[in-house]
Amino acid sequence: MLSFMPAWLKIGVNLFLLIVCTAMVSFAICIVACVRILFFGNCHKFFIKAANRCMRWWLYRIRGIMGITNRTEWVRNIAIHPEFQDSYILISNHISWLDTLVLAAVLADLRPVPKFFLKHSLLFVPFVGLACWGLDMPFLRRYSRAYLLKHPDKRFTDIETSREACKKFSGVPTMMVIFPEGTRFTPEKRALSNSPYKNLMQTKPTTIAIAIESLGNQFNKILDVTLNYPDNPDTPFRSFLEGRLKKICISINEIKITDDLRGSYLTDKQFKRHFTLWLKNLWQEKDEKISEMKKNEKALCSSTDPDNIIKNKD
């Protein structure tokens, strides 16, 4: 729509719209959260639904904002069959800050609304932190291996946070979004971490395993997302702000959570090895898929209309 504008003006327009839209929704969710506190836990599901409706409004607005200054081609392969009452765990590779916006655009019509596992530092971002807290999104600290060696008492902090967050979603249709790599991919990070993959970081399976264990049969599917920005691989978020985001490749597959993926990751060593190997194999397939995306984009179906990515309106 406004793709004719110079890059510096596009940056201003996109930042303004993102900030205003996010601030408005965050403020509304904060009000809902504060009112919920006054009821001391009563009517919990009512206030969660109210906050979720605010979140869905944000998802739709993000979808619209992404098309204002960018003429982006969406190359997609989405093989899922969502149901209104289902709960999902969504896992995705992590490339850029743009990933969250892309997932928002793709999942806007999908029920239930996504809930992200976030870094603890985001709790202190104005408006956003309080809004995410109001949506019961868990904040994880992501301690380094060196820090945990010096402070072993912190080893299970994120695990307990994950468990408490999962308990809040008991009985409520939920989509929990997890980036198993724990950080955005860069060639430098990949080299430092000795990642065995060409396009991905190593995975951290604990959060996924704890989520499946904590909510049991409420989760019966995993949505496996593979993202790639073939024409803007280094700075996709900046390219989006400047109106230069040419192409988004996204693939989503369903994985049934079978009995062999349910168990105690912390106390059952045999299950821990099995689950870790399963996730490694899944990430190996994802790494190969990204390589294939880069070589042969025609392997995916193509669509230039982001408004028709997923339609599952109730």
Short mmCIF file of C-alpha atoms in Angstrom, two decimals:
data_model
loop_
_atom_site.label_atom_id
_atom_site.label_comp_id
_atom_site.label_asym_id
_atom_site.label_seq_id
_atom_site.Cartn_x
_atom_site.Cartn_y
_atom_site.Cartn_z
CA MET A 1 0.00 0.00 0.00
CA LEU A 2 2.76 2.45 0.98
CA SER A 3 5.64 0.62 -0.68
CA PHE A 4 6.47 3.73 -2.75
CA MET A 5 7.77 5.65 0.30
CA PRO A 6 11.51 6.01 1.04
CA ALA A 7 13.01 3.49 3.48
CA TRP A 8 13.50 5.97 6.34
CA LEU A 9 9.83 6.93 6.23
CA LYS A 10 8.74 3.29 6.09
CA ILE A 11 10.76 2.63 9.25
CA GLY A 12 8.93 5.45 11.01
CA VAL A 13 5.51 4.27 9.84
CA ASN A 14 6.08 0.63 10.80
CA LEU A 15 7.56 1.44 14.20
CA PHE A 16 4.76 3.88 14.95
CA LEU A 17 2.05 1.39 14.03
CA LEU A 18 3.69 -1.47 15.93
CA ILE A 19 4.22 0.62 19.06
CA VAL A 20 0.74 2.20 19.07
CA CYS A 21 -1.03 -1.08 18.31
CA THR A 22 0.95 -3.00 20.94
CA ALA A 23 0.55 -0.25 23.55
CA MET A 24 -3.22 -0.12 23.07
CA VAL A 25 -3.65 -3.87 23.40
CA SER A 26 -1.21 -4.08 26.29
CA PHE A 27 -3.06 -1.34 28.18
CA ALA A 28 -6.38 -3.16 27.69
CA ILE A 29 -4.91 -6.47 28.87
CA CYS A 30 -3.34 -4.74 31.90
CA ILE A 31 -6.76 -3.41 32.91
CA VAL A 32 -8.27 -6.89 32.59
CA ALA A 33 -5.40 -8.35 34.65
CA CYS A 34 -5.79 -5.75 37.41
CA VAL A 35 -9.54 -6.36 37.64
CA ARG A 36 -8.84 -10.10 37.80
CA ILE A 37 -6.58 -9.57 40.81
CA LEU A 38 -9.39 -7.79 42.65
CA PHE A 39 -11.52 -10.91 42.33
CA PHE A 40 -8.79 -12.98 44.03
CA GLY A 41 -8.83 -15.76 41.48
CA ASN A 42 -12.59 -16.04 41.06
CA CYS A 43 -13.96 -16.03 37.49
CA HIS A 44 -10.45 -16.83 36.27
CA LYS A 45 -11.60 -18.30 32.95
CA PHE A 46 -13.79 -15.27 32.22
CA PHE A 47 -10.88 -12.85 32.52
CA ILE A 48 -8.55 -15.14 30.59
CA LYS A 49 -11.06 -15.15 27.71
CA ALA A 50 -11.29 -11.34 27.86
CA ALA A 51 -7.49 -11.01 27.72
CA ASN A 52 -7.36 -13.54 24.87
CA ARG A 53 -9.82 -11.47 22.83
CA CYS A 54 -7.54 -8.46 23.23
CA MET A 55 -4.63 -10.61 22.11
CA ARG A 56 -6.53 -11.80 19.04
CA TRP A 57 -7.24 -8.19 18.07
CA TRP A 58 -3.47 -7.60 18.18
CA LEU A 59 -2.83 -10.65 15.98
CA TYR A 60 -5.16 -9.30 13.28
CA ARG A 61 -3.65 -5.82 13.45
CA ILE A 62 -0.14 -7.25 13.08
CA ARG A 63 -1.26 -9.13 9.97
CA GLY A 64 -2.48 -5.84 8.50
CA ILE A 65 0.64 -3.89 9.46
CA MET A 66 2.90 -6.43 7.75
CA GLY A 67 1.33 -5.60 4.40
CA ILE A 68 1.31 -1.80 4.59
CA THR A 69 4.85 -1.08 3.38
CA ASN A 70 5.99 -4.54 2.23
CA ARG A 71 5.06 -6.45 -0.90
CA THR A 72 5.92 -9.81 0.59
CA GLU A 73 5.40 -13.14 -1.11
CA TRP A 74 4.30 -15.85 1.33
CA VAL A 75 5.62 -19.26 0.30
CA ARG A 76 3.80 -21.74 2.47
CA ASN A 77 3.06 -25.37 3.14
CA ILE A 78 0.54 -25.61 5.96
CA ALA A 79 -0.74 -29.13 6.62
CA ILE A 80 -2.76 -28.81 9.82
CA HIS A 81 -6.38 -29.42 10.80
CA PRO A 82 -7.08 -27.27 13.87
CA GLU A 83 -10.05 -27.87 16.15
CA PHE A 84 -11.61 -25.20 18.36
CA GLN A 85 -11.23 -27.11 21.63
CA ASP A 86 -7.76 -28.53 20.99
CA SER A 87 -4.64 -27.48 22.86
CA TYR A 88 -1.31 -27.39 21.04
CA ILE A 89 2.38 -26.99 21.63
CA LEU A 90 3.87 -24.99 18.78
CA ILE A 91 7.62 -25.28 18.24
CA SER A 92 9.62 -23.26 15.74
CA ASN A 93 13.15 -22.42 14.75
CA HIS A 94 14.14 -18.90 15.79
CA ILE A 95 15.80 -16.54 13.34
CA SER A 96 14.71 -13.00 14.16
CA TRP A 97 12.42 -10.75 16.19
CA LEU A 98 10.27 -10.90 13.07
CA ASP A 99 9.39 -14.53 13.85
CA THR A 100 6.84 -13.44 16.46
CA LEU A 101 5.10 -11.12 13.98
CA VAL A 102 5.06 -13.80 11.28
CA LEU A 103 3.54 -16.33 13.66
CA ALA A 104 0.99 -13.71 14.74
CA ALA A 105 -0.05 -13.17 11.11
CA VAL A 106 -0.25 -16.89 10.40
CA LEU A 107 -2.08 -17.86 13.60
CA ALA A 108 -4.55 -14.96 13.77
CA ASP A 109 -7.47 -17.17 12.69
CA LEU A 110 -6.36 -20.23 14.61
CA ARG A 111 -7.96 -21.03 17.96
CA PRO A 112 -6.74 -20.77 20.67
CA VAL A 113 -4.53 -17.68 20.77
CA PRO A 114 -0.79 -18.32 21.11
CA LYS A 115 1.03 -17.93 24.43
CA PHE A 116 4.80 -17.46 24.20
CA PHE A 117 7.54 -18.63 26.54
CA LEU A 118 9.50 -15.38 27.01
CA LYS A 119 12.85 -14.23 28.30
CA HIS A 120 12.58 -12.80 31.82
CA SER A 121 14.03 -9.45 30.68
CA LEU A 122 10.87 -8.80 28.61
CA LEU A 123 8.88 -8.53 31.83
CA PHE A 124 10.32 -5.04 32.29
CA VAL A 125 9.44 -3.75 28.82
CA PRO A 126 6.80 -0.99 29.25
CA PHE A 127 3.26 -2.20 28.58
CA VAL A 128 4.42 -5.42 26.90
CA GLY A 129 5.73 -7.05 30.07
CA LEU A 130 2.56 -6.42 32.06
CA ALA A 131 0.37 -7.51 29.15
CA CYS A 132 2.24 -10.80 28.79
CA TRP A 133 1.96 -11.29 32.54
CA GLY A 134 -1.78 -10.62 32.27
CA LEU A 135 -1.98 -13.35 29.62
CA ASP A 136 -0.19 -15.77 32.00
CA MET A 137 2.77 -16.13 29.67
CA PRO A 138 5.75 -17.70 31.47
CA PHE A 139 9.02 -15.76 31.77
CA LEU A 140 12.18 -17.88 31.70
CA ARG A 141 15.63 -16.72 32.81
CA ARG A 142 17.75 -18.93 30.51
CA TYR A 143 20.85 -19.24 32.70
CA SER A 144 24.10 -20.10 30.96
CA ARG A 145 25.89 -23.39 31.65
CA ALA A 146 28.76 -21.52 33.33
CA TYR A 147 26.35 -19.68 35.64
CA LEU A 148 24.57 -22.91 36.62
CA LEU A 149 27.87 -24.54 37.51
CA LYS A 150 28.48 -21.73 40.01
CA HIS A 151 24.85 -21.57 41.18
CA PRO A 152 23.41 -25.11 41.00
CA ASP A 153 20.39 -24.02 43.09
CA LYS A 154 19.13 -22.10 40.03
CA ARG A 155 19.11 -25.21 37.82
CA PHE A 156 15.40 -25.93 38.28
CA THR A 157 14.10 -22.33 38.34
CA ASP A 158 12.83 -22.35 34.73
CA ILE A 159 11.41 -25.84 35.18
CA GLU A 160 9.25 -24.76 38.11
CA THR A 161 8.21 -21.63 36.19
CA SER A 162 7.14 -23.80 33.25
CA ARG A 163 5.17 -26.12 35.51
CA GLU A 164 3.34 -23.27 37.25
CA ALA A 165 2.46 -21.69 33.89
CA CYS A 166 1.11 -24.98 32.54
CA LYS A 167 -1.11 -25.43 35.61
CA LYS A 168 -2.84 -22.11 34.86
CA PHE A 169 -3.88 -23.43 31.44
CA SER A 170 -5.41 -26.62 32.80
CA GLY A 171 -8.89 -27.05 31.33
CA VAL A 172 -8.51 -24.03 29.03
CA PRO A 173 -7.74 -24.55 25.28
CA THR A 174 -4.18 -23.30 24.91
CA MET A 175 -1.47 -22.91 22.30
CA MET A 176 1.96 -22.72 23.91
CA VAL A 177 4.67 -21.35 21.60
CA ILE A 178 8.19 -22.54 22.36
CA PHE A 179 11.45 -21.77 20.58
CA PRO A 180 13.46 -24.87 21.56
CA GLU A 181 16.76 -23.28 20.55
CA GLY A 182 16.33 -20.65 23.26
CA THR A 183 17.98 -17.92 21.20
CA ARG A 184 17.96 -16.44 17.69
CA PHE A 185 20.12 -18.15 15.11
CA THR A 186 23.23 -16.41 13.80
CA PRO A 187 26.30 -17.99 12.17
CA GLU A 188 28.41 -16.65 15.04
CA LYS A 189 26.20 -18.25 17.71
CA ARG A 190 26.10 -21.46 15.75
CA ALA A 191 29.90 -21.62 15.65
CA LEU A 192 30.30 -20.80 19.34
CA SER A 193 27.77 -23.44 20.39
CA ASN A 194 29.21 -26.13 18.09
CA SER A 195 25.77 -26.74 16.64
CA PRO A 196 25.63 -29.88 14.48
CA TYR A 197 23.16 -28.19 12.12
CA LYS A 198 23.79 -25.89 9.15
CA ASN A 199 20.82 -23.57 9.68
CA LEU A 200 19.83 -24.10 13.32
CA MET A 201 21.03 -23.87 16.89
CA GLN A 202 21.08 -26.83 19.27
CA THR A 203 17.80 -27.53 21.02
CA LYS A 204 16.87 -27.37 24.71
CA PRO A 205 14.19 -30.05 25.16
CA THR A 206 13.39 -29.48 28.85
CA THR A 207 10.61 -26.89 28.41
CA ILE A 208 8.72 -28.96 25.81
CA ALA A 209 8.97 -32.15 27.87
CA ILE A 210 7.80 -30.37 31.05
CA ALA A 211 4.85 -28.80 29.20
CA ILE A 212 3.70 -32.19 27.87
CA GLU A 213 4.15 -33.77 31.29
CA SER A 214 2.39 -30.99 33.22
CA LEU A 215 -0.78 -30.86 31.13
CA GLY A 216 -0.92 -34.52 30.23
CA ASN A 217 -3.62 -35.43 27.75
CA GLN A 218 -4.74 -31.80 27.32
CA PHE A 219 -1.97 -31.54 24.72
CA ASN A 220 -2.32 -34.13 21.97
CA LYS A 221 -0.64 -32.35 19.05
CA ILE A 222 2.55 -30.48 18.31
CA LEU A 223 2.58 -27.91 15.52
CA ASP A 224 6.06 -28.00 14.01
CA VAL A 225 6.88 -24.69 12.29
CA THR A 226 9.82 -24.11 9.97
CA LEU A 227 10.64 -20.48 9.08
CA ASN A 228 13.00 -19.05 6.49
CA TYR A 229 13.57 -15.62 4.92
CA PRO A 230 15.49 -16.55 1.74
CA ASP A 231 15.96 -13.03 0.35
CA ASN A 232 16.65 -11.33 3.69
CA PRO A 233 18.52 -13.97 5.73
CA ASP A 234 20.70 -11.67 7.84
CA THR A 235 18.38 -8.87 8.94
CA PRO A 236 14.74 -9.87 8.28
CA PHE A 237 13.27 -7.58 10.95
CA ARG A 238 15.16 -4.54 9.69
CA SER A 239 14.17 -5.47 6.14
CA PHE A 240 10.53 -5.55 7.25
CA LEU A 241 10.82 -2.08 8.83
CA GLU A 242 12.42 -0.71 5.65
CA GLY A 243 9.77 -2.28 3.41
CA ARG A 244 12.30 -4.65 1.79
CA LEU A 245 10.94 -7.97 3.03
CA LYS A 246 10.52 -9.89 -0.22
CA LYS A 247 9.65 -13.43 0.80
CA ILE A 248 8.61 -15.49 3.83
CA CYS A 249 8.82 -19.28 3.64
CA ILE A 250 6.82 -21.12 6.28
CA SER A 251 5.94 -24.76 6.72
CA ILE A 252 3.66 -26.14 9.46
CA ASN A 253 3.10 -29.84 10.15
CA GLU A 254 1.13 -31.67 12.81
CA ILE A 255 2.84 -34.19 15.07
CA LYS A 256 0.69 -36.41 17.26
CA ILE A 257 1.89 -36.60 20.87
CA THR A 258 2.13 -40.35 21.37
CA ASP A 259 2.64 -42.16 24.66
CA ASP A 260 6.39 -42.45 24.08
CA LEU A 261 6.64 -38.63 24.23
CA ARG A 262 5.01 -38.51 27.67
CA GLY A 263 7.11 -39.12 30.75
CA SER A 264 9.19 -37.60 33.52
CA TYR A 265 12.07 -35.82 31.82
CA LEU A 266 13.79 -35.04 35.14
CA THR A 267 13.59 -38.38 36.91
CA ASP A 268 13.45 -40.98 34.12
CA LYS A 269 16.87 -41.13 32.42
CA GLN A 270 15.72 -43.54 29.75
CA PHE A 271 12.82 -41.27 28.79
CA LYS A 272 15.13 -38.24 28.84
CA ARG A 273 17.48 -39.90 26.34
CA HIS A 274 14.55 -40.95 24.16
CA PHE A 275 12.92 -37.50 24.14
CA THR A 276 16.23 -35.72 23.51
CA LEU A 277 17.00 -38.03 20.58
CA TRP A 278 13.49 -37.52 19.17
CA LEU A 279 13.91 -33.73 19.22
CA LYS A 280 17.40 -33.97 17.70
CA ASN A 281 16.04 -36.06 14.83
CA LEU A 282 13.18 -33.60 14.33
CA TRP A 283 15.65 -30.71 14.20
CA GLN A 284 17.82 -32.60 11.73
CA GLU A 285 14.80 -32.94 9.44
CA LYS A 286 14.04 -29.25 9.92
CA ASP A 287 17.63 -28.35 9.04
CA GLU A 288 17.36 -30.34 5.82
CA LYS A 289 14.00 -28.73 5.05
CA ILE A 290 15.48 -25.23 5.40
CA SER A 291 18.32 -26.19 3.08
CA GLU A 292 15.72 -27.43 0.60
CA MET A 293 13.79 -24.15 0.95
CA LYS A 294 16.92 -22.24 0.03
CA LYS A 295 17.60 -24.42 -3.00
CA ASN A 296 14.11 -25.09 -4.29
CA GLU A 297 11.33 -22.79 -3.12
CA LYS A 298 8.94 -24.37 -5.67
CA ALA A 299 8.79 -27.36 -3.33
CA LEU A 300 6.26 -25.32 -1.34
CA CYS A 301 2.91 -23.93 -2.41
CA SER A 302 2.99 -20.21 -3.14
CA SER A 303 0.58 -17.47 -2.08
CA THR A 304 0.93 -13.71 -2.20
CA ASP A 305 -2.10 -13.08 0.02
CA PRO A 306 -1.25 -13.08 3.75
CA ASP A 307 -4.97 -12.74 4.56
CA ASN A 308 -5.55 -16.30 3.35
CA ILE A 309 -2.82 -18.07 5.27
CA ILE A 310 -5.11 -19.95 7.64
CA LYS A 311 -8.88 -19.72 7.88
CA ASN A 312 -10.48 -21.46 10.83
CA LYS A 313 -13.12 -19.06 12.08
CA ASP A 314 -15.60 -20.38 14.60
#
